[in-house]
Coordinates of C-alpha atoms in Angstrom, one line a residue:
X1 CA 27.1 4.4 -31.0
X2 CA 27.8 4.1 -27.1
X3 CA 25.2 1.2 -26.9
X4 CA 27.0 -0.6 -29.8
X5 CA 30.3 -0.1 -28.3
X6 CA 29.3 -1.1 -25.0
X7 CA 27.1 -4.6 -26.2
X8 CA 30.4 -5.5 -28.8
X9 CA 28.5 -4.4 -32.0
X10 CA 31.0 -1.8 -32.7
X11 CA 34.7 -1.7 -31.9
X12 CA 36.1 1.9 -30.4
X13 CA 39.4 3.1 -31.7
X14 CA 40.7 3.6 -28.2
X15 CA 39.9 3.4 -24.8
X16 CA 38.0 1.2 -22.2
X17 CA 34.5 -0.2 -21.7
X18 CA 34.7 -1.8 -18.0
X19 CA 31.0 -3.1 -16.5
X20 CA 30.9 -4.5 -12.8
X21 CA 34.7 -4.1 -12.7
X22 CA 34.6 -6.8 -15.7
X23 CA 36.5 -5.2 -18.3
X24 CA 34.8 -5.7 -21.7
X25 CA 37.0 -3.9 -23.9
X26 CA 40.7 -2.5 -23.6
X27 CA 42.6 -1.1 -26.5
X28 CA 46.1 -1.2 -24.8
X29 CA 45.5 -4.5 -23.3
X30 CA 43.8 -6.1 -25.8
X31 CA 40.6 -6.9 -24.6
X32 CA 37.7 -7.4 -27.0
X33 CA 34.8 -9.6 -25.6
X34 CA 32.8 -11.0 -28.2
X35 CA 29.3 -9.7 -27.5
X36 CA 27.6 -13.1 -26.1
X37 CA 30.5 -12.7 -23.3
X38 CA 29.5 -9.7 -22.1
X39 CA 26.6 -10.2 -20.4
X40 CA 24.8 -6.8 -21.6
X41 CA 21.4 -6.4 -23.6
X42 CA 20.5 -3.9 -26.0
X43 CA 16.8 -3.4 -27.4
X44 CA 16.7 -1.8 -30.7
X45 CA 13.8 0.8 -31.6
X46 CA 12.9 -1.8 -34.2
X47 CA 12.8 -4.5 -31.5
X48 CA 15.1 -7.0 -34.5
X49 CA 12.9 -9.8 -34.0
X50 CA 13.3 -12.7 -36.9
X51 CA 10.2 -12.3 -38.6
X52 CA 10.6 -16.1 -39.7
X53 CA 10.6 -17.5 -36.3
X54 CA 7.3 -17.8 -33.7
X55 CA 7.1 -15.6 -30.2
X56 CA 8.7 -18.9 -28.3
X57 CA 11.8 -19.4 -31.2
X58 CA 12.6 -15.8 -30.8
X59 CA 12.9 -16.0 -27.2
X60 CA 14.8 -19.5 -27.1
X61 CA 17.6 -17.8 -29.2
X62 CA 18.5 -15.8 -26.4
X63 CA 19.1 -18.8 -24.5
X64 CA 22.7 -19.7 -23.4
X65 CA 23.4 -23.0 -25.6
X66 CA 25.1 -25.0 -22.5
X67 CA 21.8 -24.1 -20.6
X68 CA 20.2 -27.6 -18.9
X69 CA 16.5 -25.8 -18.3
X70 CA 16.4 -24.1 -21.5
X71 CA 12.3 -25.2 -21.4
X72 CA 11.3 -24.2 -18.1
X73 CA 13.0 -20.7 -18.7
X74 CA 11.1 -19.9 -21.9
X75 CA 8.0 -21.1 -20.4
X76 CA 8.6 -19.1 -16.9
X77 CA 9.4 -16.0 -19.3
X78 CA 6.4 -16.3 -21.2
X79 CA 4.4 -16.4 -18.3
X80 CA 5.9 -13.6 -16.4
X81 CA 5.7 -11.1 -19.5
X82 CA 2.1 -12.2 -20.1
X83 CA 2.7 -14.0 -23.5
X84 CA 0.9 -17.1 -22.7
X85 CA -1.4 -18.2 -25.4
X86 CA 0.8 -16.5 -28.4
X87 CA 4.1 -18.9 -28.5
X88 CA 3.7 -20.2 -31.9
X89 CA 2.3 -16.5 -33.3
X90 CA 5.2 -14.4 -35.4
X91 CA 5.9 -10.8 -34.9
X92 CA 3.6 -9.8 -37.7
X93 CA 0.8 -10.9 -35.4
X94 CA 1.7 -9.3 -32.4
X95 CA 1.0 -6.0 -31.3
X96 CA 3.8 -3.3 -30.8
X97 CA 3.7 -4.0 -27.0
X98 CA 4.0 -7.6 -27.3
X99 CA 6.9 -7.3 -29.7
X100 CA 8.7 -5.5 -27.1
X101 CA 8.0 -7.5 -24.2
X102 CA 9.4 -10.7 -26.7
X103 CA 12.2 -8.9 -27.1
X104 CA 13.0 -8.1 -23.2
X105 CA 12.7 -11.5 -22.7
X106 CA 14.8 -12.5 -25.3
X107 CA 16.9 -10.1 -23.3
X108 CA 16.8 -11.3 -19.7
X109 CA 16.9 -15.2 -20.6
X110 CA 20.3 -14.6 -20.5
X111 CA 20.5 -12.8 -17.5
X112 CA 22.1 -9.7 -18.6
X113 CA 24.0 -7.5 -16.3
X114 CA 22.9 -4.6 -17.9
X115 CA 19.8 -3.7 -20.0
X116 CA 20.0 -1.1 -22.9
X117 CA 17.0 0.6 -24.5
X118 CA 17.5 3.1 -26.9
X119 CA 14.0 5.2 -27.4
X120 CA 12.1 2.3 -27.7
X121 CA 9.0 4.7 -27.8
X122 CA 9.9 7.2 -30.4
X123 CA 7.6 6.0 -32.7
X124 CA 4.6 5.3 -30.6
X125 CA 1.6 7.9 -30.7
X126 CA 0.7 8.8 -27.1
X127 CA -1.9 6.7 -26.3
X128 CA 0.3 3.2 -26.8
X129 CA 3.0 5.0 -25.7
X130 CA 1.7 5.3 -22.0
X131 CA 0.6 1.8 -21.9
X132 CA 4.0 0.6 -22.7
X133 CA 5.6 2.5 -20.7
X134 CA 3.3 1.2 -17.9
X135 CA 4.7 -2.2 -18.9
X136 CA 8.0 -1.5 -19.0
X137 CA 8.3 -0.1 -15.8
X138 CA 7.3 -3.2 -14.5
X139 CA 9.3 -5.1 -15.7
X140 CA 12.4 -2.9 -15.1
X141 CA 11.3 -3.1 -11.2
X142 CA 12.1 -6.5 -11.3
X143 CA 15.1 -6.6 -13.3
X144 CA 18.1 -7.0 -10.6
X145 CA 20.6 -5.5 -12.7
X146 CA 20.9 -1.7 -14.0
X147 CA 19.6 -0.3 -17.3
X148 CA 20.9 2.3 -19.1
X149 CA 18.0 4.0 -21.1
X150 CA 18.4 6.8 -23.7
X151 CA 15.9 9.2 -24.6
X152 CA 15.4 13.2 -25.6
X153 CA 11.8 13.0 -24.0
X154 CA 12.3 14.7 -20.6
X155 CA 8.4 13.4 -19.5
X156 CA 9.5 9.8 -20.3
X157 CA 13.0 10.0 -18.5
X158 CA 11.2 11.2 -15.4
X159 CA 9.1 8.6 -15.0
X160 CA 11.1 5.8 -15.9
X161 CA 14.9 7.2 -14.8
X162 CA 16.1 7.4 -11.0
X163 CA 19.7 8.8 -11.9
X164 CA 19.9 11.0 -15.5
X165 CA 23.4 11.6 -17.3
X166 CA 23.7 14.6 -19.7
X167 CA 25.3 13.6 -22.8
X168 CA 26.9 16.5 -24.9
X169 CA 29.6 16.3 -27.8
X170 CA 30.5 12.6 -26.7
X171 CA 31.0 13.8 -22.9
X172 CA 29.2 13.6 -19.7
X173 CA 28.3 17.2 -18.4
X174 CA 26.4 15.9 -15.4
X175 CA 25.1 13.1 -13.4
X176 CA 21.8 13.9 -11.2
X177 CA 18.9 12.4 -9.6
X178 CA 16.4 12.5 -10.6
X179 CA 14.3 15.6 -8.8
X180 CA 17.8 17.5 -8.3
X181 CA 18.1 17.2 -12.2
X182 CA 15.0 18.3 -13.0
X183 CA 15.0 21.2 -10.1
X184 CA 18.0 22.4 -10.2
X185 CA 20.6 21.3 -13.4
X186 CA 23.5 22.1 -13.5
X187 CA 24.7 23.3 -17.2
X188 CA 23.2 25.1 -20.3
X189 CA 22.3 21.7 -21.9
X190 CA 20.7 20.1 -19.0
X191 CA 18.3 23.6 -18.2
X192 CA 17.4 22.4 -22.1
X193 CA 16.9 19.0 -21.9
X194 CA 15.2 19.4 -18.3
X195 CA 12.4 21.8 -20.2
X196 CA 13.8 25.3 -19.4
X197 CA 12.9 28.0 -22.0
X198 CA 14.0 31.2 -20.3
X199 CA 17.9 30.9 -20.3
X200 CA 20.0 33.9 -21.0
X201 CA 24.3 34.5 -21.0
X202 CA 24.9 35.9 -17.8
X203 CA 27.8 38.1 -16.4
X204 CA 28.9 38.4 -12.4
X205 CA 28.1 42.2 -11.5
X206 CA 28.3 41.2 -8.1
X207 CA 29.1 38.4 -5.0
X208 CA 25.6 37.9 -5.2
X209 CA 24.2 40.1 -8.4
X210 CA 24.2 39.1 -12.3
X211 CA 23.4 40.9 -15.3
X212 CA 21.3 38.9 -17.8
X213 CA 22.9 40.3 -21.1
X214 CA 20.0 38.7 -23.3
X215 CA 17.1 40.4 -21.1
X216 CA 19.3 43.3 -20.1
X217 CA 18.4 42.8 -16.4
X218 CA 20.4 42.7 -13.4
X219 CA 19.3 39.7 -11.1
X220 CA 19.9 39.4 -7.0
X221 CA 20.7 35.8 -6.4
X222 CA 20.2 33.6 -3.4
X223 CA 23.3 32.0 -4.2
X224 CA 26.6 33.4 -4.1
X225 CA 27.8 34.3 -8.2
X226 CA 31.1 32.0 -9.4
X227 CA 33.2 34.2 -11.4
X228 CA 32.6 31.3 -14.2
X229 CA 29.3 32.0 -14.4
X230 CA 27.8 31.3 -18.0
X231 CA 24.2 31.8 -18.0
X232 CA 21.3 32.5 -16.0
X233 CA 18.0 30.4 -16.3
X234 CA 14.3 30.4 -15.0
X235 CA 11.4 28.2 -15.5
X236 CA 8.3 29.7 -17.1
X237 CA 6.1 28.1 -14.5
X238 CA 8.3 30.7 -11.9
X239 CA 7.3 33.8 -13.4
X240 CA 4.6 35.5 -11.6
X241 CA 3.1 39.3 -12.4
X242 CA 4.2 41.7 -10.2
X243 CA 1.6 44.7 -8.5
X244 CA 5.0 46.1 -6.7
X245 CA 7.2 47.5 -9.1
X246 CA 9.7 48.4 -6.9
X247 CA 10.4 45.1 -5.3
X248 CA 13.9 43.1 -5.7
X249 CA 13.9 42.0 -9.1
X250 CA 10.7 43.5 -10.9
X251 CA 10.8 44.7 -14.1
X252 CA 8.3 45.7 -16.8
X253 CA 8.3 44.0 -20.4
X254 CA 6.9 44.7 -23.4
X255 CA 4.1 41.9 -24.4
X256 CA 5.0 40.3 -27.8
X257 CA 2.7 37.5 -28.3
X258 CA 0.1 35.1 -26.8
X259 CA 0.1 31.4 -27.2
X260 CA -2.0 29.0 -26.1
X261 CA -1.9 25.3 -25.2
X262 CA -4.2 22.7 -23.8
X263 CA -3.9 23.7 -19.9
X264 CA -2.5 27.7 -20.4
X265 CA -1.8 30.3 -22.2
X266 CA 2.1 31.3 -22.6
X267 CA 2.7 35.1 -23.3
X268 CA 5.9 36.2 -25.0
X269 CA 7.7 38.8 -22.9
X270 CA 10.6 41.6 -24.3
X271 CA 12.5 44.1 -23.0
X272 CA 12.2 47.7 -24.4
X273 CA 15.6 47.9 -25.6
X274 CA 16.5 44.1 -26.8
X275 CA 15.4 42.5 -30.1
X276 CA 14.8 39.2 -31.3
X277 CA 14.0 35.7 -30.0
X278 CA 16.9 35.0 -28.1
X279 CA 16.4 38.2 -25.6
X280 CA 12.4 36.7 -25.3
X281 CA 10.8 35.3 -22.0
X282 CA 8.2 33.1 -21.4
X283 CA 5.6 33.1 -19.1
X284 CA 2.9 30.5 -18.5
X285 CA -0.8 31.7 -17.0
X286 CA -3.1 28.7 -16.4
X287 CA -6.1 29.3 -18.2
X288 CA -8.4 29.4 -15.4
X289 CA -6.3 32.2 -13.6
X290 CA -6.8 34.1 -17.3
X291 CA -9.3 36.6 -15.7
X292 CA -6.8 38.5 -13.8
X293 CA -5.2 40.1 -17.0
X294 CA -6.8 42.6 -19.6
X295 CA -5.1 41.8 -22.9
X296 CA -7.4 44.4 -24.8
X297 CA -5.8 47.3 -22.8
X298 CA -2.2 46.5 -21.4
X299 CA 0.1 46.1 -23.5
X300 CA 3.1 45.4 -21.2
X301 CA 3.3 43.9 -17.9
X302 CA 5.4 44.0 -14.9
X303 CA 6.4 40.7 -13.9
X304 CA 8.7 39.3 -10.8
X305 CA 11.8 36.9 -10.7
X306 CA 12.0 34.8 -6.8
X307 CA 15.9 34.7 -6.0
X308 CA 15.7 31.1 -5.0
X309 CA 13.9 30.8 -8.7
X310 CA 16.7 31.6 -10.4
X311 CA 18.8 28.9 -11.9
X312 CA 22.8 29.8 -12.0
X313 CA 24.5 27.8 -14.8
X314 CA 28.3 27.0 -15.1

């Protein structure tokens, strides 16, 4: 619904849409700029290519009308997105990554200000996926203008993103780059999206001390605690075993379950008093480090939090 708003598709009740300082839409003033004044593209997960026209017919509708070189454009575009040879084909006879690159150019013969892609891979198995994504990234690269590119995938986003926003109940929660976000986010929703499993509610116990209500822990932090503090978060990939039970934040915890994946196994981790899912941790052991635990005889395990590990959400 933001992409629609922001291309013209839809109309908001209220508010502003402004791009470059070029105000697109303004409900007090208003300001409504048809879509083909706006300067902004938007590629559907379908693509929307006329299925009645050929690979060049679909590209010259993107053309401004008052444009003198109309030609040379469409022929430059179908050289530089590899298309030559397949002008007069029709969608049904191009592959999914030709489709899209017809429909990028489309896009950029009228030299968009902003590009808008909304999953264009969500229905890709992996395999054409990663070739696509190849593709697209090079194209992006050359595109002077932004793009604003939606996805849930957190292994896309990272390699096709430089800035992520967090979008939650129609609001921005946070703007990162891209390593801080993944490293270090900043709320409950962005530990999620950036592939955090362990997150529990948290409560200050001290300047620098929480307690983890859903693990009934209490945490040392390298950070000093905000009295707002919401939850508490660490990455599976941070939790090690511990042979010292008595170092700063080592605890012992009950071993539920063992799952395993392609590269490792994950074990499910409880505390002795909590129950349920929600009061689970996960751990992740690479397969080839799997030697150095005794599953047929332990059935618990004492395992070690690093302060800087330990992710402080607000």
């Amino acid at each position: 619904m933001t992409l629609k708003c922001i291309a013209g598709i839809e109309k908001p009740d209220e508010g502003e849409i402004v791009l470059n300082n070029r105000v697109l839409f303004h409900s007090k003033k208003k300001i409504n700029l048809l879509p083909q004044n706006r300067k902004v593209g938007l590629l559907f997960q379908s693509y929307a290519l006329f299925p009645n026209m050929t690979l060049e017919e679909n590209i010259a509708i993107g053309v401004p009308k008052n444009e003198i070189s109309k030609k040379e454009i469409i022929k430059e575009k179908i050289k530089s997105f590899s298309l030559e040879g397949l002008e007069r084909n029709y969608p049904h006879q191009l592959s999914g990554g030709q489709q899209q690159r017809v429909a990028l150019a489309r896009m950029l013969v009228n030299r968009p200000e902003l590009l808008m892609l909304d999953e264009p891979f969500s229905a890709l198995d992996e395999h054409l996926k990663w070739q696509m994504e190849s593709e697209l990234i090079s194209i992006l690269k050359e595109h002077k203008g932004s793009t604003l590119y939606v996805s849930h995938n957190k292994d896309e986003v990272y390699k096709i993103c430089d800035k992520i926003a967090v979008l939650n109940n129609g609001r921005i929660e946070e703007v990162n780059e891209k390593t801080n976000f993944f490293n270090r986010p900043q709320t409950f929703n962005s530990a999620i999206l950036a592939g955090y499993k362990n997150i529990s509610r948290a409560k200050k116990v001290d300047i620098n001390k929480i307690h983890a209500i859903d693990w009934d822990i209490q945490l040392e932090c390298n950070e000093l605690v905000k009295n707002n503090i919401k939850y508490v978060a660490i990455h599976e990939q941070n939790i090690r075993s511990s042979l010292n039970s008595k170092s700063i934040n080592t605890f012992n915890f009950k071993i539920i379950d063992r799952v395993e994946s392609l590269l490792f196994y994950t074990l499910v981790l409880s505390r002795e008093n909590t129950e349920g899912p929600s009061s689970y941790i996960y751990m992740n052991i690479p397969k080839e480090e799997l030697y150095n635990y005794d599953f047929n005889s332990i059935d618990s395990l004492s395992i070690g939090l690093n302060k800087e590990d330990i992710l402080l959400l607000y």
